[in-house]
PDB file of C-alpha atoms and ligand atoms in Angstrom:
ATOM      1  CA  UNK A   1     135.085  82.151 122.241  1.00 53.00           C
ATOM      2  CA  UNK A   2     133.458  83.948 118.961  1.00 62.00           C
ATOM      3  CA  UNK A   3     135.924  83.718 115.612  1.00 63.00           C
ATOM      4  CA  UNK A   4     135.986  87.618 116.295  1.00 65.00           C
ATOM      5  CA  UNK A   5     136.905  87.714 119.659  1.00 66.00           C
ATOM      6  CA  UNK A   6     139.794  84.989 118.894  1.00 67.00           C
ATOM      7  CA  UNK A   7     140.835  86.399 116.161  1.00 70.00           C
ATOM      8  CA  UNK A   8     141.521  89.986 118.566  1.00 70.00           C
ATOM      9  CA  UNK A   9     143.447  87.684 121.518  1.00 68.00           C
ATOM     10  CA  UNK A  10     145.545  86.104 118.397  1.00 74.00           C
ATOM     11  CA  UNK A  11     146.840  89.795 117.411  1.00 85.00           C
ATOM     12  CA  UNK A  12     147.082  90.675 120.574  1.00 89.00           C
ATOM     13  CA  UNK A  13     149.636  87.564 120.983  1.00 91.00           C
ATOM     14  CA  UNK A  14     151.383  88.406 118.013  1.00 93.00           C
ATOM     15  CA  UNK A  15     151.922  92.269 119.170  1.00 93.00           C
ATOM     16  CA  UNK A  16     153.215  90.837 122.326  1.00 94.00           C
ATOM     17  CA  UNK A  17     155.684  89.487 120.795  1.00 95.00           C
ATOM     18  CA  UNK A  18     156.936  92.390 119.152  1.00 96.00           C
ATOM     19  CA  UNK A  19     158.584  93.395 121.868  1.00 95.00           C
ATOM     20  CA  UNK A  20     160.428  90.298 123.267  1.00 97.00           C
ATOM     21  CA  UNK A  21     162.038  90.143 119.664  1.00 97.00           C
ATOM     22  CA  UNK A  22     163.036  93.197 119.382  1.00 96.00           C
ATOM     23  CA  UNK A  23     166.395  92.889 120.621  1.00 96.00           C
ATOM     24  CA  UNK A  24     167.367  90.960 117.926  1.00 97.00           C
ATOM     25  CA  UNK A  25     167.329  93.372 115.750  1.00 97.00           C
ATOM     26  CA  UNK A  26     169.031  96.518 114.532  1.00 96.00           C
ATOM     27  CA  UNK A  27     166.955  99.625 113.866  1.00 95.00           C
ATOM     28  CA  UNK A  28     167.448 101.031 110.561  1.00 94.00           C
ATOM     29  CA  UNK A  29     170.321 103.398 110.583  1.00 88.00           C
ATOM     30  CA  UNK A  30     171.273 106.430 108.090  1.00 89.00           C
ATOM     31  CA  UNK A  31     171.585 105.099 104.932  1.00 90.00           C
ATOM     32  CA  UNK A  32     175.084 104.945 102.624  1.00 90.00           C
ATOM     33  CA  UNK A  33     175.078 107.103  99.619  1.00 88.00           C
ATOM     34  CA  UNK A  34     174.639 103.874  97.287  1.00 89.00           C
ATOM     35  CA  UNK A  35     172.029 102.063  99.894  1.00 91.00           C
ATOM     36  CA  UNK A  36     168.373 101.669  98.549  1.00 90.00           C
ATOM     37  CA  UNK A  37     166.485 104.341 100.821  1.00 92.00           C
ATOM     38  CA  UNK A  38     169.363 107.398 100.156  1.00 89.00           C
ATOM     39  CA  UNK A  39     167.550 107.190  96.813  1.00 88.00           C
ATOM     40  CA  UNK A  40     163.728 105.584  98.005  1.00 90.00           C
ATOM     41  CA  UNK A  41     161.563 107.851 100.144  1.00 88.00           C
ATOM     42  CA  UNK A  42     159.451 105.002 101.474  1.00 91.00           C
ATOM     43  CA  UNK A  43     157.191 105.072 104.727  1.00 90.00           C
ATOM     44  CA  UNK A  44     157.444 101.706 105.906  1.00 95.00           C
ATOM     45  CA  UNK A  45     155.016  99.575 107.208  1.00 96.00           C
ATOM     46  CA  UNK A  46     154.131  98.519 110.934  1.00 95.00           C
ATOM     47  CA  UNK A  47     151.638  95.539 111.608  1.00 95.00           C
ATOM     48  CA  UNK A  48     148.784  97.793 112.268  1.00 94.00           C
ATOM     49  CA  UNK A  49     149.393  99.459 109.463  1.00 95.00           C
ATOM     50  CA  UNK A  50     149.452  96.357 107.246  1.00 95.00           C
ATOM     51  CA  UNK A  51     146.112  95.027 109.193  1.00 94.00           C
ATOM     52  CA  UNK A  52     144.325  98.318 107.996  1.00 94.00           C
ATOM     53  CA  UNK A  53     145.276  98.115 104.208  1.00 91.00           C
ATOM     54  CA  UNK A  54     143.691  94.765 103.776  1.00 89.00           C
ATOM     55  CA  UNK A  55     146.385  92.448 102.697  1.00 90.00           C
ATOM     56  CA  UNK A  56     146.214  89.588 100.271  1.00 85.00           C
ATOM     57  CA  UNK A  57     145.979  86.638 102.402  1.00 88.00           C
ATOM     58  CA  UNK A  58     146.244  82.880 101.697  1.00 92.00           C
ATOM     59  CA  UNK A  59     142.733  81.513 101.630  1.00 91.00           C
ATOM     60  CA  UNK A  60     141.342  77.789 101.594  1.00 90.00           C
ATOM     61  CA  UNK A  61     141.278  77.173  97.930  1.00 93.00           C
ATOM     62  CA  UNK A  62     144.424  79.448  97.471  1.00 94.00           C
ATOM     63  CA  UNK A  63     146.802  78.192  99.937  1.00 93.00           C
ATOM     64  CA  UNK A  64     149.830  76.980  97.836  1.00 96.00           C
ATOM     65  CA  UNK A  65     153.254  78.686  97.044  1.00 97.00           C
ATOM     66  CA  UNK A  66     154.337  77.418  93.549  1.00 97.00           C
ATOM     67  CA  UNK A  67     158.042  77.540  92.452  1.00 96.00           C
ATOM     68  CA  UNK A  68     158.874  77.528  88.591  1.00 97.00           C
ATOM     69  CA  UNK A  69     162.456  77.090  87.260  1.00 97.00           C
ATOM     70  CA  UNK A  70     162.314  79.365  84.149  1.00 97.00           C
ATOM     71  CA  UNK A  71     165.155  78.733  81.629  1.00 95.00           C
ATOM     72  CA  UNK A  72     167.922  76.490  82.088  1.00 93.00           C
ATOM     73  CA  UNK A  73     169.615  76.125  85.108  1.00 94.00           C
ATOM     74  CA  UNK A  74     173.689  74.367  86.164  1.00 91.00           C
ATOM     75  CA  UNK A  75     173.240  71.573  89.302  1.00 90.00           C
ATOM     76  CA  UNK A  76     174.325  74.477  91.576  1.00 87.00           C
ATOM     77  CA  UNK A  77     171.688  76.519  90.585  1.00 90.00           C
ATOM     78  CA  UNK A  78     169.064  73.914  90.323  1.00 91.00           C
ATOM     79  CA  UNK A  79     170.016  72.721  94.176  1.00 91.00           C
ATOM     80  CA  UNK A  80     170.074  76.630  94.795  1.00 91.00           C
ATOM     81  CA  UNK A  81     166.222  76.390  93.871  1.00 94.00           C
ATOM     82  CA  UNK A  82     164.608  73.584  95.642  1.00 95.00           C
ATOM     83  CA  UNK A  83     166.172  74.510  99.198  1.00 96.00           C
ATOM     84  CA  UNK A  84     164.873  78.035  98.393  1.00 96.00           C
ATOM     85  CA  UNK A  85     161.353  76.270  97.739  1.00 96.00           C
ATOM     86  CA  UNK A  86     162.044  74.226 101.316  1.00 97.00           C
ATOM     87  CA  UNK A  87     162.689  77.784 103.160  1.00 98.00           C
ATOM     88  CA  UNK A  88     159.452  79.286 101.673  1.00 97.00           C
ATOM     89  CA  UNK A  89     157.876  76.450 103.032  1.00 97.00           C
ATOM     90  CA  UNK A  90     159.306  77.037 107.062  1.00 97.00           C
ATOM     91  CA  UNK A  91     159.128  80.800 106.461  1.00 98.00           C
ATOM     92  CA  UNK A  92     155.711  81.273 105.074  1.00 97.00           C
ATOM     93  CA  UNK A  93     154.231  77.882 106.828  1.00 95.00           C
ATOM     94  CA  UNK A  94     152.353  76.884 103.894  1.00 96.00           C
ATOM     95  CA  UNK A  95     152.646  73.477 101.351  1.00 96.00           C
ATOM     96  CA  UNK A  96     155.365  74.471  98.230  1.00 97.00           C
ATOM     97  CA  UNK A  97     154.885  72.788  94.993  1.00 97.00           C
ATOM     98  CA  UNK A  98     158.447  72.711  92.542  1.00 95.00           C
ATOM     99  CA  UNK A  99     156.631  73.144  88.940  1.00 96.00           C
ATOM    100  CA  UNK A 100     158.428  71.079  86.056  1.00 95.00           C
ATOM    101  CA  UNK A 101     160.925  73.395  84.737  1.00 95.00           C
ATOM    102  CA  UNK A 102     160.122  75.398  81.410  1.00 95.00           C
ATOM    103  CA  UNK A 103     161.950  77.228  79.062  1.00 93.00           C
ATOM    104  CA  UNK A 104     162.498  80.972  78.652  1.00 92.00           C
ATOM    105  CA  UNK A 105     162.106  81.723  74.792  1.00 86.00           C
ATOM    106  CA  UNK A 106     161.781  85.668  75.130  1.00 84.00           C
ATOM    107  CA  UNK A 107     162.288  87.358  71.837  1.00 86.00           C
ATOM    108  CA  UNK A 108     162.699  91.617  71.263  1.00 88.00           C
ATOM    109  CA  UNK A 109     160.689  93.725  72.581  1.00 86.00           C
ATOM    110  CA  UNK A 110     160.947  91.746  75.576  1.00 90.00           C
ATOM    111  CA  UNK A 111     165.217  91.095  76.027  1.00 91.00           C
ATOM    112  CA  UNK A 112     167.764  93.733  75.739  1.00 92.00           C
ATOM    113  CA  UNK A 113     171.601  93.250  75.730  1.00 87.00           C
ATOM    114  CA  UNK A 114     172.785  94.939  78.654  1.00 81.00           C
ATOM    115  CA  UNK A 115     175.121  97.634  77.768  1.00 77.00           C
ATOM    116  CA  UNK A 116     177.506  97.429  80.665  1.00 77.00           C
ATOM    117  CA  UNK A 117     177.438  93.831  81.275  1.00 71.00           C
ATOM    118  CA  UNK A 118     177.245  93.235  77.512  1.00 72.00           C
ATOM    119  CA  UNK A 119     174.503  90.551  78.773  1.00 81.00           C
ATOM    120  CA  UNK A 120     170.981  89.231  77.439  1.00 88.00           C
ATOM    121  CA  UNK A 121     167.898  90.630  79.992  1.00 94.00           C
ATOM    122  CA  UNK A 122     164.617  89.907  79.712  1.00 95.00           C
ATOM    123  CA  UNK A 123     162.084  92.388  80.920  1.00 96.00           C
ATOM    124  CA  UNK A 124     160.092  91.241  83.997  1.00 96.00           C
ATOM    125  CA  UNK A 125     157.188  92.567  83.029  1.00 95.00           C
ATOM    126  CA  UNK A 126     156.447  89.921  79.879  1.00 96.00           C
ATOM    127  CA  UNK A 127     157.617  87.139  82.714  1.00 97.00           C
ATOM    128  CA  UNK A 128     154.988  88.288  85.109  1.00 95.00           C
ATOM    129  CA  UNK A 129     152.383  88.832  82.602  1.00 95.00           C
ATOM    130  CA  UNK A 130     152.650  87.332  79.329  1.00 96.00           C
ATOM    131  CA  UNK A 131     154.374  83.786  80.984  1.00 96.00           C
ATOM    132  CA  UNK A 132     153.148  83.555  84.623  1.00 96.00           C
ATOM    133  CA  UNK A 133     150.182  84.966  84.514  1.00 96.00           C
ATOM    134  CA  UNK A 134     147.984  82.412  81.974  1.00 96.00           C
ATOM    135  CA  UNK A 135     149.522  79.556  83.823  1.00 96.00           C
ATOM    136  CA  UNK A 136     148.691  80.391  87.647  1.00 96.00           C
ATOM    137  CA  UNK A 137     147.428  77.587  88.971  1.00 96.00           C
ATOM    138  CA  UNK A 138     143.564  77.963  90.719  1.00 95.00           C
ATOM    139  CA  UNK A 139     144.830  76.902  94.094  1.00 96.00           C
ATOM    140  CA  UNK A 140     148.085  78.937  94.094  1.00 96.00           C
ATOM    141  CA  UNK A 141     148.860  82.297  96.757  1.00 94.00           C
ATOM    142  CA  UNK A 142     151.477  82.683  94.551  1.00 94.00           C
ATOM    143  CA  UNK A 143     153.585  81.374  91.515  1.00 96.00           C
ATOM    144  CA  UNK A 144     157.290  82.851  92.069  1.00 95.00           C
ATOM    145  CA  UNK A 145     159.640  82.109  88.729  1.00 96.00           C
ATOM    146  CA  UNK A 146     163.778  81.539  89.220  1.00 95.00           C
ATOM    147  CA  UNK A 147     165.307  82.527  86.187  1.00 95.00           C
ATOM    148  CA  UNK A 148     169.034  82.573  85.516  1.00 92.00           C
ATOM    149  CA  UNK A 149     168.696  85.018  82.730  1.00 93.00           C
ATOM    150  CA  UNK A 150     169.263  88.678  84.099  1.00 93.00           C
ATOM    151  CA  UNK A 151     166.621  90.486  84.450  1.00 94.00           C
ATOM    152  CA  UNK A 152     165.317  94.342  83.770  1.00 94.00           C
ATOM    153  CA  UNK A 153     162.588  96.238  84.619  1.00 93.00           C
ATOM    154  CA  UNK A 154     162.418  99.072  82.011  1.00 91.00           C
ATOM    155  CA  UNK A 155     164.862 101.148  80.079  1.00 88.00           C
ATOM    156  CA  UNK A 156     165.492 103.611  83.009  1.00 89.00           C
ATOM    157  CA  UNK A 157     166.820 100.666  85.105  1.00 88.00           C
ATOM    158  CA  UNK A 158     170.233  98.922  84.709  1.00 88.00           C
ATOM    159  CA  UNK A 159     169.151  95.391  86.058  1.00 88.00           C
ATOM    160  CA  UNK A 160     166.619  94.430  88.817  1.00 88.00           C
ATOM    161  CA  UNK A 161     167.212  91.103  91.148  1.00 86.00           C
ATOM    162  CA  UNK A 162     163.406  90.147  91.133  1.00 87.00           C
ATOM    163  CA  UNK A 163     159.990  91.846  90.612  1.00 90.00           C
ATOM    164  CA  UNK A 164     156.631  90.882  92.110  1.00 88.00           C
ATOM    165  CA  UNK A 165     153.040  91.861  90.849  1.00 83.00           C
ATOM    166  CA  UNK A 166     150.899  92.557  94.542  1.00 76.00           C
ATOM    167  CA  UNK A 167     147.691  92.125  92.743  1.00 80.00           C
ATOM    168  CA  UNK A 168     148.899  89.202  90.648  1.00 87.00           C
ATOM    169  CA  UNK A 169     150.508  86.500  92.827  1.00 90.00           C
ATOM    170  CA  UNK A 170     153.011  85.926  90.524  1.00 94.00           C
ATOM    171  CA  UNK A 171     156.795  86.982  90.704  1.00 94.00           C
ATOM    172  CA  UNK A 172     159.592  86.551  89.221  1.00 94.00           C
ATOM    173  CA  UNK A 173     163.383  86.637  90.078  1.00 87.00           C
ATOM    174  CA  UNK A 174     166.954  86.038  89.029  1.00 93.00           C
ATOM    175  CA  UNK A 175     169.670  84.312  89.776  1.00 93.00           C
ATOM    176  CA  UNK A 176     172.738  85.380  87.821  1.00 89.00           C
ATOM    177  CA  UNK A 177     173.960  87.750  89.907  1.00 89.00           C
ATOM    178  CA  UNK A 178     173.725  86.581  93.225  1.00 90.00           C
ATOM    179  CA  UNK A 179     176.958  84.386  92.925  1.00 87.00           C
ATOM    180  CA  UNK A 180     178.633  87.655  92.614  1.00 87.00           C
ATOM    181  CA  UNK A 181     182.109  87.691  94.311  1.00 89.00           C
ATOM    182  CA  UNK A 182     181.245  85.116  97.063  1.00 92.00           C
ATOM    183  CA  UNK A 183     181.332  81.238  98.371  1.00 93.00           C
ATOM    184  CA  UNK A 184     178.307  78.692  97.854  1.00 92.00           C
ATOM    185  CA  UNK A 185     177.220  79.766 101.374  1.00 94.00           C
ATOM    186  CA  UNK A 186     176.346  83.115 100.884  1.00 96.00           C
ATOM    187  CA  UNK A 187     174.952  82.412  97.521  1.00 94.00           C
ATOM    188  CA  UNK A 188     172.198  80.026  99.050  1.00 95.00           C
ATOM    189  CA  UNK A 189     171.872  82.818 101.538  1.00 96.00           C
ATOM    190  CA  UNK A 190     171.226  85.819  99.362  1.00 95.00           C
ATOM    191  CA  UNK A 191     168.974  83.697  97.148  1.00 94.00           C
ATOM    192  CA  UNK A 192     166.984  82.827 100.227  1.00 96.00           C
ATOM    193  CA  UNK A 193     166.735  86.483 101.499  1.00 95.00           C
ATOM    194  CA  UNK A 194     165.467  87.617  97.991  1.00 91.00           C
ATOM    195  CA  UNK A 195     162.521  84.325  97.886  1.00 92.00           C
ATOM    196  CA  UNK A 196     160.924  85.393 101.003  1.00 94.00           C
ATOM    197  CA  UNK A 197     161.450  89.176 100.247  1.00 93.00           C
ATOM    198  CA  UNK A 198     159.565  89.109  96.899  1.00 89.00           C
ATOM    199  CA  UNK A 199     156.865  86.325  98.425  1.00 92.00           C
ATOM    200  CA  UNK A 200     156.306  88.972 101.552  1.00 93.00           C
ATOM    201  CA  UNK A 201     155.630  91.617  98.637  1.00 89.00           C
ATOM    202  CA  UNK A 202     152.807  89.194  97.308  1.00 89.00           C
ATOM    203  CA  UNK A 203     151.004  88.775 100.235  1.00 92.00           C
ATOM    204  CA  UNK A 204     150.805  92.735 100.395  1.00 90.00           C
ATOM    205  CA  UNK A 205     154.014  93.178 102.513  1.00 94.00           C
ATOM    206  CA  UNK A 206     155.190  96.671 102.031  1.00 94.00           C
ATOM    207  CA  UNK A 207     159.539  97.449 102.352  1.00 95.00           C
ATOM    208  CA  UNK A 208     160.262  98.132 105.815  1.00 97.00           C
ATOM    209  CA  UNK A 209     162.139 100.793 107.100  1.00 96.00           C
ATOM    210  CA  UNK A 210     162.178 100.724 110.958  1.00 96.00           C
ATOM    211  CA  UNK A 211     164.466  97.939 111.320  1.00 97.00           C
ATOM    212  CA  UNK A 212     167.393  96.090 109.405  1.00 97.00           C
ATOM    213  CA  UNK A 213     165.121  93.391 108.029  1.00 98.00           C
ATOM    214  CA  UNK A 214     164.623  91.141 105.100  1.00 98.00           C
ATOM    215  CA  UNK A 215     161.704  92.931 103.858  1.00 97.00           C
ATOM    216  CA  UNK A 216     163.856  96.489 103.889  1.00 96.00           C
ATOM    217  CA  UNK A 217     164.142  97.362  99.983  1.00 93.00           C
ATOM    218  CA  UNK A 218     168.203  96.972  98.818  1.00 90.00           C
ATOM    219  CA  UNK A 219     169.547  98.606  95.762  1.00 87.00           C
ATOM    220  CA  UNK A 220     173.157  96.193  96.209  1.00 87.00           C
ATOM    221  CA  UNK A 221     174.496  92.870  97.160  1.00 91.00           C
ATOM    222  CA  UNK A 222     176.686  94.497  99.883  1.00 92.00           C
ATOM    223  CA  UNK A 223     173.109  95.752 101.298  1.00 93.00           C
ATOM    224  CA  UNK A 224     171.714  92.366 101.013  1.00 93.00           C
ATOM    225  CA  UNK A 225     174.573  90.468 102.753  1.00 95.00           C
ATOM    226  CA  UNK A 226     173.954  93.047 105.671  1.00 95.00           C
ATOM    227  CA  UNK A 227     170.373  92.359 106.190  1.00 96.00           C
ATOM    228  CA  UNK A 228     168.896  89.610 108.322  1.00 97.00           C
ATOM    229  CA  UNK A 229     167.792  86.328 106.495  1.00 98.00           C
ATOM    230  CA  UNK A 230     164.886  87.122 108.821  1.00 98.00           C
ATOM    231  CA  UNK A 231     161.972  89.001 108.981  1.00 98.00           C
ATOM    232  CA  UNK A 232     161.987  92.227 111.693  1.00 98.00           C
ATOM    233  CA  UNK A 233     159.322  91.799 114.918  1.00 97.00           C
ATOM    234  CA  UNK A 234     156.326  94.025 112.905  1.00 97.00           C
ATOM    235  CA  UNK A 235     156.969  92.329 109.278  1.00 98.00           C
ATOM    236  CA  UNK A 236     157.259  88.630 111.368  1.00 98.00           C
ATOM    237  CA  UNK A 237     153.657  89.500 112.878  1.00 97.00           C
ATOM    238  CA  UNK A 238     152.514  89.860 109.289  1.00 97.00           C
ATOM    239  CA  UNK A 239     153.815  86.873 108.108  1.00 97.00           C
ATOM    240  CA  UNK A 240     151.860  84.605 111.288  1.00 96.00           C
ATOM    241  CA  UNK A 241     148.943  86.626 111.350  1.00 95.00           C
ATOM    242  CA  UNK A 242     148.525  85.614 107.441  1.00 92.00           C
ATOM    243  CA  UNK A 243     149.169  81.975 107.820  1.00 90.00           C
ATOM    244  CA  UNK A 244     147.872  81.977 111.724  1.00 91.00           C
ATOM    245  CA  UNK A 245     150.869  80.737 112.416  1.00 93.00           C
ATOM    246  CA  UNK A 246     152.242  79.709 115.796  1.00 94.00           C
ATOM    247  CA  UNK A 247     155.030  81.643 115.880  1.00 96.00           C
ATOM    248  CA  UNK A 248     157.343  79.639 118.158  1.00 97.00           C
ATOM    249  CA  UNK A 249     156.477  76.921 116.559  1.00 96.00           C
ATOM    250  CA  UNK A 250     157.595  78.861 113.189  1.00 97.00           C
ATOM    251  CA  UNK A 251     160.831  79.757 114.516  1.00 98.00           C
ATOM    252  CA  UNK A 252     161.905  75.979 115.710  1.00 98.00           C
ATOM    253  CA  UNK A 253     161.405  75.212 112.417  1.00 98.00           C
ATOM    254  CA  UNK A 254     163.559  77.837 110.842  1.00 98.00           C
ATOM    255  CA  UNK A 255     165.813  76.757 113.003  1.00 98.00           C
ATOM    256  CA  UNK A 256     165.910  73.238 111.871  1.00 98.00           C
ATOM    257  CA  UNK A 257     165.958  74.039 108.358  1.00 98.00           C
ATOM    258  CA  UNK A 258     168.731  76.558 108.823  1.00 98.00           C
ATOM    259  CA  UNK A 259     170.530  73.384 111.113  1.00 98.00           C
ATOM    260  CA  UNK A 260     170.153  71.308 108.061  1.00 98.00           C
ATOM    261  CA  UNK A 261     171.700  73.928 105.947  1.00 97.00           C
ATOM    262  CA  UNK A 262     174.927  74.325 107.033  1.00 97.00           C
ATOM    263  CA  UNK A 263     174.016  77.985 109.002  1.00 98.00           C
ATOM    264  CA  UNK A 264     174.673  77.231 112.381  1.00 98.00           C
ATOM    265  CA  UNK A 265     174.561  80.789 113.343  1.00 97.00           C
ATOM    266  CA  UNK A 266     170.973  81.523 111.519  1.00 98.00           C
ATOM    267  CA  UNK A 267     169.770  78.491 113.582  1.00 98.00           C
ATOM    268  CA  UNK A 268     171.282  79.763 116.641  1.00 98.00           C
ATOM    269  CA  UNK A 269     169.098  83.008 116.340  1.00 98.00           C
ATOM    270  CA  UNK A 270     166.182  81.430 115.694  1.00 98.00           C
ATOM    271  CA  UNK A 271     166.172  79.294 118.848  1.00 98.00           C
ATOM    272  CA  UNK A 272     166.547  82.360 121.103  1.00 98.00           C
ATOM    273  CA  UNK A 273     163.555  83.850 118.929  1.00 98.00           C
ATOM    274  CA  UNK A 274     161.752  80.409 119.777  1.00 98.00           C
ATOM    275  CA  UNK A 275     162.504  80.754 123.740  1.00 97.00           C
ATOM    276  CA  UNK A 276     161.973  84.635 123.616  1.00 97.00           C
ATOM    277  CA  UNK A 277     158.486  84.575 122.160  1.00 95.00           C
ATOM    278  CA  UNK A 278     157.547  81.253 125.320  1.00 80.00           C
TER     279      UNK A 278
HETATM  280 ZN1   ZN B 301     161.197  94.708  97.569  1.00 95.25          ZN
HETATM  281 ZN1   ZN B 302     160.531  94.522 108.915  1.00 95.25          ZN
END
């Protein structure tokens, strides 16, 4: 068989499987007042769609996800980091490098005291550019910062969990809030929601809209416990066409990582996903 012809029987496959996964899903409701698209009139994104922007794909001499701890960082946090780094890994199928951690020295212009919080920000645009950006590594896909320092986006904004650059590879996001009024658990979990949200945004991945899924946009931690730590059937054909990854395969492993975890449910799901996609 040609390259061309196998690469049209591979995306085939992965529309297939669309369908058997959809049942484990929710489509995307009306959203609350306070929810991120009552205030974000966004299109969404199918897997066609996404094969006819031409996305930023992982190539041969750019095939690594690099993880830098920015600042400094409790034992919590710093455990918080390098599972996040191991679920990149299963979720994206490609090798994760853990940088040696650096500090964040960010000086005005580029911090703010938060005037409701009474908290030091940095803005994530002097991250992305004036930090990440000279040290991407040749062979990285992308170079995604953890900061505990809050973060802020401009002066409109309040505070923003995590912002990516598409044409960049480089992202940054924070951790401070996430431990918001819940157990260790659910920390891990929202941290590993936001990692493979902001990586999905790198590799071109636009928010979704059609289903409750980890690549939907969320303006609150109440909207982030309610989404899937998973990908939705259209944004999970993105994700294996860009790595040609087996998706079965992809899902056993999720499993296992979410087994070793502590998230028996999470790896539940992901072995029906695994049987459902035979
Ligand atoms: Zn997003
Ligand atoms: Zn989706």
């Amino acid at each position: 068989m040609t390259a061309a012809r196998e690469a049209k029987k591979e995306r085939a496959e992965l529309r297939n499987n669309i369908k058997k996964i959809e049942p484990f899903f929710a489509v995307m409701g009306k959203p609350g007042n306070s929810d991120w698209l009552a205030s974000h009139n966004e299109p969404g994104q199918t897997f066609a769609e996404y094969l006819e922007a031409d996305p930023v794909k992982p190539t041969a001499e750019r095939n690594k996800i690099y993880v830098l701890p920015l600042g400094t960082f409790n034992a919590k946090q710093q455990k918080m980091i390098a599972v996040t780094a191991g679920y990149l890994a299963a979720f994206y199928d490609m090798s994760v490098q853990e940088l040696p951690q650096r500090p964040l020295t960010a000086t005005w212009p580029n911090v703010r005291q938060n005037k409701f919080a009474k908290s030091r920000q940095v803005k994530t645009g002097h991250i992305l550019n004036d930090i990440l950006k000279p040290i991407l590594p040749a062979d990285a896909a992308a170079l995604i910062a953890f900061t505990s320092d809050d973060l802020y986006p401009d002066e409109s904004m309040n505070y923003v969990f995590g912002q990516a650059s598409l044409e960049n590879r480089v992202g940054v996001w924070s951790l401070s809030r996430l431990d918001d009024n819940t157990d260790e658990q659910n920390f891990l979990l929202r941290t590993l929601k936001i990692a493979a949200h902001e990586t999905g945004h790198m590799f071109s991945m636009r928010h979704c809209t059609k289903y409750e899924c980890l690549m939907s946009g969320t303006n609150h931690l109440a909207e982030t416990d309610r989404r899937p730590v998973d990908a939705c059937p259209e944004c999970t054909a993105k994700i294996c066409w860009l790595t040609d990854t087996d998706q079965k395969s992809r899902y056993e492993r999720l499993a296992t990582f979410m087994k070793q975890n502590n998230f028996p449910k999470e790896a539940a799901s992901f072995l029906k996903k695994a049987d459902a996609v035979k």
